[in-house]
PDB file of C-alpha atoms in Angstrom:
ATOM      1  CA  MET A 169     100.828  88.402  93.880  1.00  0.00           C
ATOM      2  CA  THR A 170      97.297  87.249  93.196  1.00  0.00           C
ATOM      3  CA  GLU A 171      96.150  84.719  90.799  1.00  0.00           C
ATOM      4  CA  ARG A 172      92.556  86.114  90.273  1.00  0.00           C
ATOM      5  CA  ILE A 173      91.447  86.007  86.631  1.00  0.00           C
ATOM      6  CA  LEU A 174      88.301  87.958  85.780  1.00  0.00           C
ATOM      7  CA  ASP A 175      86.431  86.414  82.889  1.00  0.00           C
ATOM      8  CA  PHE A 176      83.761  88.594  81.320  1.00  0.00           C
ATOM      9  CA  SER A 177      82.326  86.198  78.862  1.00  0.00           C
ATOM     10  CA  GLN A 178      78.734  85.560  80.070  1.00  0.00           C
ATOM     11  CA  GLN A 179      76.974  88.931  79.834  1.00  0.00           C
ATOM     12  CA  PRO A 180      77.340  92.360  78.334  1.00  0.00           C
ATOM     13  CA  GLY A 181      78.592  95.188  80.513  1.00  0.00           C
ATOM     14  CA  ARG A 182      80.925  98.256  80.742  1.00  0.00           C
ATOM     15  CA  LEU A 183      84.234  98.284  82.600  1.00  0.00           C
ATOM     16  CA  ARG A 184      85.573 101.440  84.022  1.00  0.00           C
ATOM     17  CA  TYR A 185      88.067 102.410  86.563  1.00  0.00           C
ATOM     18  CA  ALA A 186      87.255 104.474  89.785  1.00  0.00           C
ATOM     19  CA  ASN A 187      89.352 105.028  93.050  1.00  0.00           C
ATOM     20  CA  GLY A 188      91.533 102.051  92.701  1.00  0.00           C
ATOM     21  CA  LEU A 189      88.716  99.706  91.631  1.00  0.00           C
ATOM     22  CA  LEU A 190      87.676  98.102  88.327  1.00  0.00           C
ATOM     23  CA  VAL A 191      83.922  98.708  88.105  1.00  0.00           C
ATOM     24  CA  LEU A 192      81.559  96.399  86.061  1.00  0.00           C
ATOM     25  CA  GLU A 193      78.435  98.207  85.221  1.00  0.00           C
ATOM     26  CA  ARG A 194      75.453  95.981  83.952  1.00  0.00           C
ATOM     27  CA  HIS A 195      71.985  96.830  82.771  1.00  0.00           C
ATOM     28  CA  GLU A 196      69.518  97.114  85.607  1.00  0.00           C
ATOM     29  CA  GLU A 197      71.956  95.305  88.044  1.00  0.00           C
ATOM     30  CA  PRO A 198      74.197  96.738  90.855  1.00  0.00           C
ATOM     31  CA  ASP A 199      77.672  97.568  89.982  1.00  0.00           C
ATOM     32  CA  VAL A 200      80.358  95.132  90.894  1.00  0.00           C
ATOM     33  CA  THR A 201      83.872  96.293  91.980  1.00  0.00           C
ATOM     34  CA  PHE A 202      87.195  94.567  91.946  1.00  0.00           C
ATOM     35  CA  PRO A 203      90.273  95.994  93.669  1.00  0.00           C
ATOM     36  CA  LEU A 204      93.072  96.155  91.168  1.00  0.00           C
ATOM     37  CA  GLY A 205      95.566  94.778  93.657  1.00  0.00           C
ATOM     38  CA  GLU A 206      93.549  91.519  93.490  1.00  0.00           C
ATOM     39  CA  ILE A 207      93.562  91.019  89.781  1.00  0.00           C
ATOM     40  CA  ALA A 208      96.119  89.099  87.753  1.00  0.00           C
ATOM     41  CA  CYS A 209      94.456  88.949  84.308  1.00  0.00           C
ATOM     42  CA  VAL A 210      91.094  90.252  82.717  1.00  0.00           C
ATOM     43  CA  VAL A 211      89.543  88.177  79.945  1.00  0.00           C
ATOM     44  CA  LEU A 212      87.210  89.953  77.629  1.00  0.00           C
ATOM     45  CA  GLY A 213      85.116  87.366  75.893  1.00  0.00           C
ATOM     46  CA  HIS A 214      81.638  88.723  75.499  1.00  0.00           C
ATOM     47  CA  PRO A 215      81.200  90.763  72.228  1.00  0.00           C
ATOM     48  CA  GLN A 216      79.175  93.556  74.072  1.00  0.00           C
ATOM     49  CA  ILE A 217      81.788  94.299  76.844  1.00  0.00           C
ATOM     50  CA  THR A 218      83.211  97.876  76.623  1.00  0.00           C
ATOM     51  CA  VAL A 219      86.166  98.998  78.472  1.00  0.00           C
ATOM     52  CA  THR A 220      87.136 102.767  79.067  1.00  0.00           C
ATOM     53  CA  GLN A 221      90.549 103.949  78.174  1.00  0.00           C
ATOM     54  CA  ALA A 222      91.065 105.005  81.918  1.00  0.00           C
ATOM     55  CA  ALA A 223      90.363 101.380  82.873  1.00  0.00           C
ATOM     56  CA  LEU A 224      92.822 100.077  80.225  1.00  0.00           C
ATOM     57  CA  GLY A 225      95.430 102.518  81.375  1.00  0.00           C
ATOM     58  CA  GLN A 226      95.218 101.597  85.075  1.00  0.00           C
ATOM     59  CA  LEU A 227      95.245  97.891  84.324  1.00  0.00           C
ATOM     60  CA  ALA A 228      98.322  98.259  82.333  1.00  0.00           C
ATOM     61  CA  LYS A 229      99.866 100.694  84.896  1.00  0.00           C
ATOM     62  CA  VAL A 230      99.648  98.114  87.651  1.00  0.00           C
ATOM     63  CA  GLY A 231     100.778  95.064  85.532  1.00  0.00           C
ATOM     64  CA  ILE A 232      97.463  93.370  84.718  1.00  0.00           C
ATOM     65  CA  ALA A 233      97.105  91.575  81.369  1.00  0.00           C
ATOM     66  CA  VAL A 234      94.162  92.031  79.364  1.00  0.00           C
ATOM     67  CA  VAL A 235      93.112  89.288  77.032  1.00  0.00           C
ATOM     68  CA  CYS A 236      90.654  89.809  73.987  1.00  0.00           C
ATOM     69  CA  CYS A 237      88.810  86.824  72.698  1.00  0.00           C
ATOM     70  CA  ASP A 238      87.090  86.224  69.280  1.00  0.00           C
ATOM     71  CA  GLU A 239      83.633  84.958  68.555  1.00  0.00           C
ATOM     72  CA  LYS A 240      84.589  81.443  69.593  1.00  0.00           C
ATOM     73  CA  PHE A 241      86.080  82.659  72.865  1.00  0.00           C
ATOM     74  CA  ARG A 242      89.680  81.971  71.722  1.00  0.00           C
ATOM     75  CA  PRO A 243      92.272  84.534  72.671  1.00  0.00           C
ATOM     76  CA  SER A 244      92.878  86.809  69.730  1.00  0.00           C
ATOM     77  CA  GLY A 245      94.915  89.606  71.322  1.00  0.00           C
ATOM     78  CA  MET A 246      96.452  90.881  74.476  1.00  0.00           C
ATOM     79  CA  LEU A 247      97.352  94.163  76.232  1.00  0.00           C
ATOM     80  CA  LEU A 248     100.434  93.919  78.427  1.00  0.00           C
ATOM     81  CA  PRO A 249     102.103  96.582  80.417  1.00  0.00           C
ATOM     82  CA  LEU A 250     105.197  98.159  78.977  1.00  0.00           C
ATOM     83  CA  ASP A 251     106.941  99.093  82.078  1.00  0.00           C
ATOM     84  CA  VAL A 252     107.455  95.485  83.153  1.00  0.00           C
ATOM     85  CA  HIS A 253     109.879  94.735  80.202  1.00  0.00           C
ATOM     86  CA  HIS A 254     113.059  96.721  80.752  1.00  0.00           C
ATOM     87  CA  ARG A 255     114.348  96.434  77.276  1.00  0.00           C
ATOM     88  CA  GLN A 256     111.081  97.704  75.670  1.00  0.00           C
ATOM     89  CA  SER A 257     111.025 100.657  78.100  1.00  0.00           C
ATOM     90  CA  GLN A 258     114.695 101.415  77.080  1.00  0.00           C
ATOM     91  CA  ARG A 259     113.747 101.347  73.424  1.00  0.00           C
ATOM     92  CA  PHE A 260     110.839 103.730  73.946  1.00  0.00           C
ATOM     93  CA  GLU A 261     113.124 106.031  75.848  1.00  0.00           C
ATOM     94  CA  PHE A 262     115.621 105.951  73.088  1.00  0.00           C
ATOM     95  CA  GLN A 263     113.035 106.547  70.433  1.00  0.00           C
ATOM     96  CA  ALA A 264     111.525 109.472  72.395  1.00  0.00           C
ATOM     97  CA  LYS A 265     114.934 111.233  72.542  1.00  0.00           C
ATOM     98  CA  LEU A 266     115.429 110.931  68.600  1.00  0.00           C
ATOM     99  CA  THR A 267     114.975 114.163  66.555  1.00  0.00           C
TER     100      THR A 267
END
């Protein structure tokens, strides 16, 4: 398990998913890629960071936490994978079977 934390607080950009990689696109700069298997957590601190739904879905799927920060760079929210917590998964399965 990796301990790599990606902190996107310094400049605007767009995060997307492609071929097992988290891709950071920045205006007039080359794309930067990060293998999902090397990431433990992603921190979204800059107010002009955008993230595609595909990227969020893949991050959750492989168990990577995503932390959103407010204007003072304090954590204000978190996206956590649901499959990791067995009780929550059982609850969702039960709710899905309800009429």
